[in-house]
Coordinates of C-alpha atoms in Angstrom, one line a residue:
X1 CA 83.6 102.8 100.0
X2 CA 85.7 103.9 103.3
X3 CA 82.8 105.9 104.5
X4 CA 80.6 102.7 104.9
X5 CA 78.6 103.4 108.1
X6 CA 78.0 100.6 110.6
X7 CA 74.2 101.3 110.9
X8 CA 74.1 101.0 107.0
X9 CA 75.6 97.8 107.1
X10 CA 73.5 96.5 109.8
X11 CA 70.2 97.8 108.2
X12 CA 71.1 96.1 104.9
X13 CA 72.1 93.0 106.7
X14 CA 68.7 93.0 108.5
X15 CA 67.1 93.7 105.2
X16 CA 69.0 90.7 103.5
X17 CA 67.9 88.3 106.3
X18 CA 64.4 89.4 105.9
X19 CA 64.1 89.3 102.4
X20 CA 66.3 85.9 101.9
X21 CA 65.0 84.0 104.8
X22 CA 61.8 82.8 103.1
X23 CA 64.0 81.2 100.4
X24 CA 67.1 80.1 101.9
X25 CA 68.1 78.6 105.0
X26 CA 71.9 79.2 106.2
X27 CA 74.1 76.8 107.8
X28 CA 77.8 77.4 108.6
X29 CA 80.8 75.3 109.5
X30 CA 84.5 76.1 110.3
X31 CA 83.7 79.4 112.0
X32 CA 86.9 78.9 114.0
X33 CA 88.7 79.3 110.9
X34 CA 88.0 83.2 110.6
X35 CA 90.7 85.2 112.0
X36 CA 89.1 87.5 114.7
X37 CA 91.4 90.8 114.6
X38 CA 93.6 90.4 111.6
X39 CA 93.3 90.8 107.9
X40 CA 92.3 87.7 105.7
X41 CA 91.4 87.1 102.2
X42 CA 88.2 84.8 101.8
X43 CA 88.0 82.8 98.5
X44 CA 84.7 81.5 98.2
X45 CA 83.0 79.4 95.5
X46 CA 80.7 81.5 93.4
X47 CA 77.4 79.7 92.7
X48 CA 74.7 82.3 92.5
X49 CA 74.3 86.3 92.5
X50 CA 73.0 85.7 96.3
X51 CA 76.4 84.5 97.4
X52 CA 77.5 88.0 98.3
X53 CA 74.5 89.0 100.9
X54 CA 74.6 85.4 102.1
X55 CA 78.3 85.5 103.0
X56 CA 77.7 88.7 104.6
X57 CA 74.9 87.0 106.8
X58 CA 77.4 84.2 107.4
X59 CA 80.2 86.1 108.9
X60 CA 80.3 88.2 112.1
X61 CA 83.1 90.7 110.7
X62 CA 82.2 93.2 108.1
X63 CA 83.8 92.0 104.8
X64 CA 84.8 93.7 101.6
X65 CA 84.0 92.2 98.2
X66 CA 85.8 92.5 94.8
X67 CA 83.1 92.4 92.5
X68 CA 82.8 92.6 88.6
X69 CA 82.2 96.4 87.7
X70 CA 79.0 95.3 85.6
X71 CA 76.9 94.9 89.1
X72 CA 77.7 98.3 90.0
X73 CA 76.0 100.0 86.8
X74 CA 72.4 99.8 88.2
X75 CA 72.0 102.6 90.8
X76 CA 69.9 100.2 93.2
X77 CA 72.4 97.2 93.1
X78 CA 75.4 99.9 93.0
X79 CA 74.1 101.3 96.1
X80 CA 73.3 97.8 97.8
X81 CA 76.6 96.0 96.9
X82 CA 78.4 99.2 98.0
X83 CA 76.6 99.0 101.4
X84 CA 77.6 95.6 101.8
X85 CA 81.3 96.4 101.3
X86 CA 81.4 96.1 97.5
X87 CA 84.6 97.2 95.5
X88 CA 84.0 97.2 91.6
X89 CA 86.7 95.8 89.5
X90 CA 86.8 96.1 85.5
X91 CA 88.6 92.5 84.7
X92 CA 89.2 93.6 81.1
X93 CA 90.5 96.8 82.0
X94 CA 92.4 96.5 85.3
X95 CA 93.9 99.9 84.7
X96 CA 90.5 101.6 85.2
X97 CA 90.3 100.1 88.5
X98 CA 93.3 101.7 90.2
X99 CA 91.1 103.5 92.7
X100 CA 89.4 100.2 93.7
X101 CA 92.6 98.0 94.0
X102 CA 94.2 101.0 96.1
X103 CA 91.0 100.9 98.5
X104 CA 91.3 96.9 98.7
X105 CA 95.1 97.3 99.7
X106 CA 94.2 100.0 102.3
X107 CA 91.4 97.5 103.8
X108 CA 94.0 94.8 104.1
X109 CA 96.4 97.2 105.8
X110 CA 93.6 98.3 108.5
X111 CA 93.1 94.6 109.3
X112 CA 89.8 93.8 107.4
X113 CA 88.4 90.9 105.9
X114 CA 88.4 91.0 101.9
X115 CA 86.6 88.5 99.7
X116 CA 87.9 87.6 96.2
X117 CA 85.8 85.2 94.1
X118 CA 88.5 83.6 92.3
X119 CA 86.5 82.3 89.5
X120 CA 85.3 85.9 88.8
X121 CA 82.0 85.1 88.2
X122 CA 79.3 82.5 89.1
X123 CA 79.2 78.7 88.0
X124 CA 76.5 76.7 89.3
X125 CA 77.4 73.3 90.5
X126 CA 80.6 73.0 88.9
X127 CA 84.1 74.8 89.3
X128 CA 85.1 77.5 86.6
X129 CA 88.6 78.5 85.8
X130 CA 90.5 80.6 88.5
X131 CA 91.5 84.3 87.6
X132 CA 94.8 84.7 89.2
X133 CA 95.3 88.6 88.7
X134 CA 93.8 89.9 91.9
X135 CA 95.3 87.0 93.9
X136 CA 99.0 87.5 92.5
X137 CA 98.7 91.4 93.4
X138 CA 97.9 90.3 97.2
X139 CA 100.6 87.8 97.5
X140 CA 103.0 90.2 96.0
X141 CA 102.2 92.7 98.9
X142 CA 101.1 90.6 102.0
X143 CA 101.8 87.6 103.8
X144 CA 98.2 87.1 105.3
X145 CA 95.8 83.9 105.5
X146 CA 93.7 83.0 102.5
X147 CA 90.6 81.0 103.5
X148 CA 88.9 78.7 100.9
X149 CA 85.3 78.7 101.3
X150 CA 82.9 76.2 100.2
X151 CA 79.4 77.0 99.3
X152 CA 76.6 74.4 98.6
X153 CA 73.0 75.0 97.6
X154 CA 70.6 72.1 97.9
X155 CA 66.8 72.2 97.6
X156 CA 64.8 71.5 100.5
X157 CA 61.0 72.1 99.8
X158 CA 60.3 75.7 99.3
X159 CA 63.7 76.8 100.8
X160 CA 67.1 76.1 99.7
X161 CA 69.6 75.0 102.2
X162 CA 72.7 77.0 101.8
X163 CA 75.8 75.5 103.5
X164 CA 78.8 77.8 103.9
X165 CA 82.1 76.0 104.8
X166 CA 85.0 78.1 105.9
X167 CA 88.3 75.8 105.3
X168 CA 91.3 76.2 107.3
X169 CA 93.7 79.3 106.4
X170 CA 96.4 78.7 103.9
X171 CA 99.5 80.8 103.7
X172 CA 101.2 81.0 100.3
X173 CA 104.7 79.8 99.5
X174 CA 106.0 83.0 98.2
X175 CA 108.8 81.2 96.3
X176 CA 106.1 79.2 94.2
X177 CA 104.1 80.9 91.4
X178 CA 100.7 82.3 92.2
X179 CA 98.9 80.3 89.8
X180 CA 100.2 76.8 91.6
X181 CA 99.0 78.2 95.0
X182 CA 95.6 79.0 93.4
X183 CA 95.2 75.6 92.0
X184 CA 95.7 74.1 95.4
X185 CA 93.1 76.6 96.9
X186 CA 90.7 75.6 94.1
X187 CA 91.0 72.1 95.1
X188 CA 90.1 72.9 98.4
X189 CA 87.1 75.4 97.4
X190 CA 85.9 72.3 95.1
X191 CA 86.1 69.8 98.2
X192 CA 84.4 72.4 100.4
X193 CA 81.7 72.8 98.2
X194 CA 81.0 69.0 97.5
X195 CA 82.1 69.2 93.8
X196 CA 85.0 66.9 93.7

């Protein structure tokens, strides 16, 4: 994961753009809310499997993604997701993911952007329940900005318009429970995704 080469990432992003552009038209809003040289956590709405490559195309900085470990079982998808910065997480057996969690913590310490899908899996056109585990771990170690991200797909002829809205950074009140922090973030994500 740490040995991800810039040329591999650029190649994957270029290939993703070529493969996805016939089907998706990407629009972005709120780019000014992304920190330039410091660590942050993106908390996007998870609508479809293509959210990961589309988020990669929408952001100028390289990102690292917490993704369910099932996506890494196929050798091709394993290579593709890891090339985009995927970090596998076994949600049912988190102790098996210690190496991945350690890698995520190191990326944050190095000032990287990390993507955590708070729903854990995708829910089309509706909000799913939030999984507080990873967010609680990050809150217990770091005081960094959390950025809610709305993702909205709408059909426009052959192509779908994908609107990615980056919300304003939120800093957690460390005296409050992680679950109440995440509840507020989920409301922002729903609003940014046009789901409320």
